Coordinates of C-alpha atoms in Angstrom, one line a residue:
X1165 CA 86.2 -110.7 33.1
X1166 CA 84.4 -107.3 33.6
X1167 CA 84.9 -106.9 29.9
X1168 CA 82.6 -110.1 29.2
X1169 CA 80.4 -108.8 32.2
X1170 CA 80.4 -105.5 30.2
X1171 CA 79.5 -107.2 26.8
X1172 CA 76.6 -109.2 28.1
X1173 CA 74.7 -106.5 29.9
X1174 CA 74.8 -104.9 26.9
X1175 CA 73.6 -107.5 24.8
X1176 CA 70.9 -108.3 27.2
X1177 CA 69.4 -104.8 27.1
X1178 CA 69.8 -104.9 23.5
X1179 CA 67.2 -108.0 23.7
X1180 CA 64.9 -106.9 25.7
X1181 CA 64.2 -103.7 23.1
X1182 CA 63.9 -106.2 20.4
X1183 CA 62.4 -108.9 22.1
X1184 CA 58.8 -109.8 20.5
X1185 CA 57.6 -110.1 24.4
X1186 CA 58.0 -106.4 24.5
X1187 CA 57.1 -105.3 20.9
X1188 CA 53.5 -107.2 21.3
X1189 CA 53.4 -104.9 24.6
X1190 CA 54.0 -102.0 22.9
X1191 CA 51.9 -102.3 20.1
X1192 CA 49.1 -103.5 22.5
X1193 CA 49.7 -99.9 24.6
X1194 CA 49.4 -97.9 20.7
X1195 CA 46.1 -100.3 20.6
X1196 CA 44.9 -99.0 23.7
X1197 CA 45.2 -95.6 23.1
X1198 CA 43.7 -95.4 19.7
X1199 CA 40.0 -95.4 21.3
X1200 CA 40.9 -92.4 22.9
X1201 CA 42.4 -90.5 20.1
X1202 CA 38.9 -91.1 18.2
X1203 CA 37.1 -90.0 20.7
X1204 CA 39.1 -86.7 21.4
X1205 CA 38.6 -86.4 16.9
X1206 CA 35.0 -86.9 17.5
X1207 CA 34.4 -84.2 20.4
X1208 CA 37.0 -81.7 18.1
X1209 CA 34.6 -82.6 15.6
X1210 CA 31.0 -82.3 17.7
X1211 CA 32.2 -78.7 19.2
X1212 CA 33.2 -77.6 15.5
X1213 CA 30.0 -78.6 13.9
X1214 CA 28.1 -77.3 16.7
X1215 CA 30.0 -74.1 16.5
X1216 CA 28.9 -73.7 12.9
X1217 CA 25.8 -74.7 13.7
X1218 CA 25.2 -71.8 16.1
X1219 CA 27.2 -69.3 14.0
X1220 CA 24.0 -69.9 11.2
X1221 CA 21.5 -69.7 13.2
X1222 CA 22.7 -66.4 14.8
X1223 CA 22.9 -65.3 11.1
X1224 CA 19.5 -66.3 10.3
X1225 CA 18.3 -64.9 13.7
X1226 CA 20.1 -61.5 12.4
X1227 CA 18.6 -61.7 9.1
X1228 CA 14.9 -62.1 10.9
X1229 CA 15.0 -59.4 12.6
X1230 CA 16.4 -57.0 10.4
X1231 CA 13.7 -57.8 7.6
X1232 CA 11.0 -57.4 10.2
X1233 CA 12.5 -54.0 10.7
X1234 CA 13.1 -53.1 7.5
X1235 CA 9.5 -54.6 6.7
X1236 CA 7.9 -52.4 9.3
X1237 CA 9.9 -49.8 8.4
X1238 CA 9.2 -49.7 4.2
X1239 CA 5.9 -50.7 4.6
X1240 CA 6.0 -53.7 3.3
X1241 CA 3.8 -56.6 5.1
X1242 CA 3.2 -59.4 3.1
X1243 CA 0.2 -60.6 5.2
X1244 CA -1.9 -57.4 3.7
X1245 CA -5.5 -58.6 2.9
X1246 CA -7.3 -55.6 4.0
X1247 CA -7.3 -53.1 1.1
X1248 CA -5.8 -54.8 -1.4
X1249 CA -9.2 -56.9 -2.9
X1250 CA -8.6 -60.4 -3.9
X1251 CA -9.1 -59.7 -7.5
X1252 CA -5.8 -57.5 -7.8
X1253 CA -4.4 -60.1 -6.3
X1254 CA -4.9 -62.2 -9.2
X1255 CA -3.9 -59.4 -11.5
X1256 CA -2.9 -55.6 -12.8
X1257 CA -4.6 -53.4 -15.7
X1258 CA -1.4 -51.9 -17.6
X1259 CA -1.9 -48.5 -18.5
X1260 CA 0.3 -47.4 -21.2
X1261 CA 0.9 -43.6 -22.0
X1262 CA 1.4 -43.2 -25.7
X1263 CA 2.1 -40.1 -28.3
X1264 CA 3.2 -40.6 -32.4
X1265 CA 4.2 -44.5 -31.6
X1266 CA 2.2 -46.6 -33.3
X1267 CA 4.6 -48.7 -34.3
X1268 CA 6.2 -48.9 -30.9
X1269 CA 2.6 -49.2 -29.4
X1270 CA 1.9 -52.2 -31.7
X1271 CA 4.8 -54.1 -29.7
X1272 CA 4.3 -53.7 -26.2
X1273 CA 0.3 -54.1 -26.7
X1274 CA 1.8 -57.2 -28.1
X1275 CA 4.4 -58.3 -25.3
X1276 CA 1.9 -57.0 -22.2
X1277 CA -1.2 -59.0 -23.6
X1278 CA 1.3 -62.1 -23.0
X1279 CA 2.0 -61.2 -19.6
X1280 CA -0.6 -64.2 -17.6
X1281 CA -1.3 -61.5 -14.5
X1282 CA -2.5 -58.8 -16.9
X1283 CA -6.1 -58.6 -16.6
X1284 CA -6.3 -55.6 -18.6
X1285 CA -4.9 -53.5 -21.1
X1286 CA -5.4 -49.8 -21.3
X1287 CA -4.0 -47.0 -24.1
X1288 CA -3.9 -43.4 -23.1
X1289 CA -4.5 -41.8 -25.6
X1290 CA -3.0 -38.2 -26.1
X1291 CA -2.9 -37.5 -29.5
X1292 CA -5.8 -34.6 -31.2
X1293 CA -6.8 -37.4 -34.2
X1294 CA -8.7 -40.4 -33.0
X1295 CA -7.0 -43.6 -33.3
X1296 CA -8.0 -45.0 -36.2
X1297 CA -10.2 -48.4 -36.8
X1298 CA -7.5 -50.2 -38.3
X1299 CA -5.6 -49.5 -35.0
X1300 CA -8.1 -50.3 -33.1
X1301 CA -8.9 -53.8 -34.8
X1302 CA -5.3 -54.6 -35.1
X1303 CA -4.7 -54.2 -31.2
X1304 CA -7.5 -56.1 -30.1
X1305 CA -7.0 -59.0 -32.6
X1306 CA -3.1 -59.0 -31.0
X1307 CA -4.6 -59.1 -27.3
X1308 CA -6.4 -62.3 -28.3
X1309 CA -3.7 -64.0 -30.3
X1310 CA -0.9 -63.2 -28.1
X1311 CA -2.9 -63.8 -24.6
X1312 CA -1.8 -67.3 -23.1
X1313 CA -4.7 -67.6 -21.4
X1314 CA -9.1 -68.7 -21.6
X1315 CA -9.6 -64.9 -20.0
X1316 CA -8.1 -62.5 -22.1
X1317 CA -7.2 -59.1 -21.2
X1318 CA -9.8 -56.6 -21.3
X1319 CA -8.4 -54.0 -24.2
X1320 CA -9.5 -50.1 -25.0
X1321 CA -8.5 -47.3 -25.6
X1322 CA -8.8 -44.1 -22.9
X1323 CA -9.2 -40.9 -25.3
X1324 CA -7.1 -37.8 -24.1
X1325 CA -7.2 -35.5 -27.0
X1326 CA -6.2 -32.4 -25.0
X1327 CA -2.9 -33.5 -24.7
X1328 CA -2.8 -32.6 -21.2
X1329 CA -0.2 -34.7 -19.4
X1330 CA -2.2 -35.0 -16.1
X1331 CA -4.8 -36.7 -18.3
X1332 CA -2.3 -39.7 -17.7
X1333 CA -3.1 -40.1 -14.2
X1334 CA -6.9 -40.0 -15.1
X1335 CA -9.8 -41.9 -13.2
X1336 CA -10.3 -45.3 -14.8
X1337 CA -13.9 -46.5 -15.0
X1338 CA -14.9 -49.7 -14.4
X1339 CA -11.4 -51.3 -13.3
X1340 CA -11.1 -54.6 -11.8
X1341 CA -7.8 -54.5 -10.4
X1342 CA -6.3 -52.3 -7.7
X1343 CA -3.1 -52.4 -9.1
X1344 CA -1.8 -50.1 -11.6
X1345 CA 1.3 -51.1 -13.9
X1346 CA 1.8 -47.0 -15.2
X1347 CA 4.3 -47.6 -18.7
X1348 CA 5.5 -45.6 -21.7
X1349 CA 5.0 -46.8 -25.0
X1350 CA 8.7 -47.8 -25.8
X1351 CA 9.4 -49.5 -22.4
X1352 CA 9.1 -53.2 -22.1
X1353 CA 9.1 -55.3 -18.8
X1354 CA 9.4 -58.7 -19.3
X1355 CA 6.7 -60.6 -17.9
X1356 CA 8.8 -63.0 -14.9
X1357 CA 10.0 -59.5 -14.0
X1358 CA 6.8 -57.7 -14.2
X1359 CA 5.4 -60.4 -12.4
X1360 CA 8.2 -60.3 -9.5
X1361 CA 7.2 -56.2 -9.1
X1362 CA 3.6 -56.8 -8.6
X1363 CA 4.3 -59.1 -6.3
X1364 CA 6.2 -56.7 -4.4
X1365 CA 3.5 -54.0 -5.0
X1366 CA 1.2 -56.5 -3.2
X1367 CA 2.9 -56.4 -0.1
X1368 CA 3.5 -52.7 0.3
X1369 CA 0.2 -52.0 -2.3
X1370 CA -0.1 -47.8 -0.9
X1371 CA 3.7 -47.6 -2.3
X1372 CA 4.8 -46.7 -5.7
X1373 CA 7.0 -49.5 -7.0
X1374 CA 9.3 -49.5 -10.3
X1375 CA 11.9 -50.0 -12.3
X1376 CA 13.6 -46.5 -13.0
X1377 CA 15.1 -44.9 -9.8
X1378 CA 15.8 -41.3 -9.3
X1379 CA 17.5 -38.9 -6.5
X1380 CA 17.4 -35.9 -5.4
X1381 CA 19.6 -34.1 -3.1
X1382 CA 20.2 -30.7 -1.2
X1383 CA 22.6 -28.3 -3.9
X1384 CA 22.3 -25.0 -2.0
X1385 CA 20.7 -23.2 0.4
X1386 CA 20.2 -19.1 0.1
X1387 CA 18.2 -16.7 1.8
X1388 CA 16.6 -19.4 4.0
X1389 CA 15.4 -21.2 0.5
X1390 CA 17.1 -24.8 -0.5
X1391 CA 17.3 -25.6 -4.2
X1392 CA 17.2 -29.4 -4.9
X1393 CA 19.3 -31.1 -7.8
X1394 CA 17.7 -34.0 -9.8
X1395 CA 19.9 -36.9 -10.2
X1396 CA 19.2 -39.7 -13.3
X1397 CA 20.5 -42.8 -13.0
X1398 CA 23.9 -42.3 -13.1
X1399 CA 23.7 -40.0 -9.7
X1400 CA 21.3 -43.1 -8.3
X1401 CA 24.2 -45.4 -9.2
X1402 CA 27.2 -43.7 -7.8
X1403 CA 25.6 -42.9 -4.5
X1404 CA 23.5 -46.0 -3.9
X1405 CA 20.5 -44.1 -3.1
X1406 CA 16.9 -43.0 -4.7
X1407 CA 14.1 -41.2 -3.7
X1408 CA 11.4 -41.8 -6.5
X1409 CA 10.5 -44.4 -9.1
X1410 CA 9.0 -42.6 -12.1
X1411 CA 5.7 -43.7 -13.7
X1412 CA 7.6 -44.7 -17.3
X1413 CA 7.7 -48.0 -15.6
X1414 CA 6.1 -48.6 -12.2
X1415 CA 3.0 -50.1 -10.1
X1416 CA 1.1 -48.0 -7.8
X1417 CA -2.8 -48.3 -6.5
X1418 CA -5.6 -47.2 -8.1
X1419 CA -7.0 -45.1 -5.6
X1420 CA -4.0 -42.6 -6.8
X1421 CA -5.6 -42.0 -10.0
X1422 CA -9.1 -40.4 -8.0
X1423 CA -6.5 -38.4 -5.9
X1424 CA -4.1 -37.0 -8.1
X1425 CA -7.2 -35.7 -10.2
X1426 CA -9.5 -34.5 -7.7
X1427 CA -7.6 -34.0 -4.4
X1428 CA -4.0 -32.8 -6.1
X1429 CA -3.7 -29.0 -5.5
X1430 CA -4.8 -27.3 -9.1
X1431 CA -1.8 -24.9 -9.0
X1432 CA 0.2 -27.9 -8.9
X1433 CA -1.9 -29.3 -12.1
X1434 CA -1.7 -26.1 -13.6
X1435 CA 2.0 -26.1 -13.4
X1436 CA 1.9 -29.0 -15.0
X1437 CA 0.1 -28.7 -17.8
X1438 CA 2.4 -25.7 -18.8
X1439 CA 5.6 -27.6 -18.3
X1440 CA 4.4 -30.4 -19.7
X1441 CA 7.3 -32.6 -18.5
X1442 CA 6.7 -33.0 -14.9
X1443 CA 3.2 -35.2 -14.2
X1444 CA 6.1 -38.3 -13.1
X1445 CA 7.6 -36.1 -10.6
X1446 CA 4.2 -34.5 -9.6
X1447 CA 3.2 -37.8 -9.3
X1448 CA 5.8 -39.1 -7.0
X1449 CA 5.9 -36.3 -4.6
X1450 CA 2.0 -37.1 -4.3
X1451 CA 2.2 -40.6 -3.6
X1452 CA 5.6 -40.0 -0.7
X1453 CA 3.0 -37.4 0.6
X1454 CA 0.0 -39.8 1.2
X1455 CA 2.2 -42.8 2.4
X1456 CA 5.4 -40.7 4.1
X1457 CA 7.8 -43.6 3.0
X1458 CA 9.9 -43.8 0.3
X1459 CA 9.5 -46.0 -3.1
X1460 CA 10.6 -49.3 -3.6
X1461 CA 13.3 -50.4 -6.5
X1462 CA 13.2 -53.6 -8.1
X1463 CA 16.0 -54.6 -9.8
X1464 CA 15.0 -56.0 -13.3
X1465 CA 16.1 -55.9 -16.9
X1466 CA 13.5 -53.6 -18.9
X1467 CA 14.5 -52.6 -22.5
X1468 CA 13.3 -49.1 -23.8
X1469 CA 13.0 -50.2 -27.7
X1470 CA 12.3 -46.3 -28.8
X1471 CA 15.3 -44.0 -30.1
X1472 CA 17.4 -42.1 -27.7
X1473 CA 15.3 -41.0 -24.7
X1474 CA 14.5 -37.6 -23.2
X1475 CA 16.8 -37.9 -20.2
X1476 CA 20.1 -37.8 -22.9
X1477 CA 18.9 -34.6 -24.4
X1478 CA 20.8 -31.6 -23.1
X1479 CA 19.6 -29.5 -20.6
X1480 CA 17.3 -32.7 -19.4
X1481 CA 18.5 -32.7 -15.4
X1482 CA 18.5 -28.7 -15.3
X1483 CA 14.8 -28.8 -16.5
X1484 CA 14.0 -31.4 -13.8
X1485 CA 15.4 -30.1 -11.2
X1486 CA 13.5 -26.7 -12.0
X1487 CA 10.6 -28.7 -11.5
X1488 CA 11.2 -30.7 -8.8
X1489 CA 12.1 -27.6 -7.0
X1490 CA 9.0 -25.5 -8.4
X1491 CA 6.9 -28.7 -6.8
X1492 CA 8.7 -28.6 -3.7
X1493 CA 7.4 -24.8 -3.9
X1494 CA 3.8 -25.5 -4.3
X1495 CA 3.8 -28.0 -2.2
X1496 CA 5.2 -26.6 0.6
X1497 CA 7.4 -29.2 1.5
X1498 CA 9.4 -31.8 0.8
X1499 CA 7.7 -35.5 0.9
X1500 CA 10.3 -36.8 -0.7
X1501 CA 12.5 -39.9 1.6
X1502 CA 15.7 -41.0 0.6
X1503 CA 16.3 -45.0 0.9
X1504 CA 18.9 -47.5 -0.7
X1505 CA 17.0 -50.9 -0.3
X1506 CA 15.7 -52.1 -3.5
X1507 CA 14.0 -55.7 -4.5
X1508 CA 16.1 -58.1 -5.9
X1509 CA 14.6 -61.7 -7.0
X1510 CA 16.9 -64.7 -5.0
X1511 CA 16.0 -67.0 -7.9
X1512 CA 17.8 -64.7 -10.5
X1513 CA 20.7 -63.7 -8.2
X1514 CA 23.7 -65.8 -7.5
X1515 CA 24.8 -63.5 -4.5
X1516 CA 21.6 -61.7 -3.0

């Protein structure tokens, strides 16, 4: 009897588990308790998306306020409208610094008077023989043909035939453009890039702005006297840093042209008319001087289509750095500030 007794209490809880009475309950509690599962999802999700959402904005926050520093800081101020006239904002006269390169001269006349923001095109000429007719008739007809545009460039020639290399840097008469794109005759910009610089120029227009870094740095000091190395591009590269832009490929104002001539110290012109190599560095020591910032770098393709250039020669960096230091000297001091920001386009960058 207990045995049967035994049997049927088992069986009966063995029903009521299996029992669809009890199943329907369950099911209906698993039911129940899915509304509260999505909602517990949705508030994970809410507080993740709203994390995120904060985590940008505190990184666009950060990024505000560092460019209003570094803009303060470099200069820059893209709201300038004060000495910059409207007609440079429109365009730049290039000034190209030529000597022997006719060919060479032929091509980036060519490729500059295709450039839609140059409103002029000047040559300075540094050679003892005139430029000949031919020349003269070729470069203009080139400056019309290659021009995409109703206005076309304003073309001459700007006669030098001392040879004297602060005759680069010479007052220009008649300009209608505050902005100066200084170039040699074998370097060539292309024009989205050239176009990118000037419109970094116009927000920092008192600074010189280029394409070819440079650095200097502190190699000794002796009897109370530093001496200053001159580092090319390589130097700029490993360390990240520059302190000039040379005028082989660079914007500056106008205005530097009148100073350089007739406010520049004459023992520092004299210097260098004698060493002949130097009128870049002169320049750029001038221009930190007057401004007490450092250049800005924009990072752009250019193409030197000339043979091997002066700075692979040997003995190149000890000559410079004889002159920057022989500046320095004349000077008095050391304009010179060291920086490692340079422009870079977002729309040609994948990481920037």
């Amino acid at each position: 009897m207990s045995n049967l007794v035994q049997i049927r209490v088992a069986a009966d809880v063995s029903d009521g588990f299996d029992s669809p009475a009890k199943q329907k309950a369950a099911n209906r509690s698993s039911y129940s308790n899915r509304p509260f599962l999505s909602l517990r999802r949705a508030k994970q999700f809410l507080g993740a998306a709203k994390f995120k959402l904060f985590l940008v904005l505190f990184a666009l926050s950060i990024v505000v306020f560092v460019s209003s520093r570094l803009s303060s800081w470099m200069g820059w101020n893209p709201h300038h409208s004060s000495s910059v006239s409207s007609t440079s904002r429109g365009g730049y006269t290039v000034l190209i610094n030529t000597w022997r390169h006719k060919s060479l001269l032929k091509q980036t006349v060519a490729h500059y008077a295709s450039c839609r923001s140059a409103e002029a095109i000047h040559v300075v000429w540094s050679e003892s023989e005139q430029p000949s007719e031919r020349l003269k008739t070729y470069l203009n007809k080139i400056v019309v043909l290659k021009s995409q545009k109703a206005h076309k460039p304003n073309f001459r020639f700007d006669i030098n035939a001392d040879g004297e290399p602060n005759s680069r840097f010479k007052p220009i008469k008649n300009l209608k453009t505050d902005a100066i794109f200084s170039v040699d005759d074998d370097v060539v910009v292309p024009c989205s890039t050239l176009d990118f610089a000037f419109s970094v120029w116009q927000s920092a227009p008192f600074t010189m702005v280029g394409f070819v870094p440079r650095i200097h740095w502190l190699d000794k000091e002796q009897n109370n006297a530093a001496y200053y190395r001159y580092g090319g591009w390589w130097s700029v590269w490993w360390t990240g840093t520059y302190s000039m832009v040379l005028s082989k490929a660079a914007f500056f104002h106008r205005k530097y042209l009148d100073l350089y001539t007739h406010e520049m110290s004459p023992s520092i012109q004299d210097y260098v008319s004698r060493e002949r190599t130097c009128e870049d560095i002169a320049m750029s020591l001038f221009v930190a001087n007057a401004t007490s910032g450092p250049p800005i770098w924009v990072k752009g393709k250019i193409y030197e289509i000339g043979a091997s250039a002066i700075s692979s020669l040997r003995g190149h960096s000890h000559r410079r750095s004889k002159c920057l230091n022989d500046l320095i000297s004349l000077y008095g001091t050391l304009p010179l500030v060291s920086t490692n920001v340079k422009a870079v386009s977002a729309r040609n960058e994948w990481l920037w």
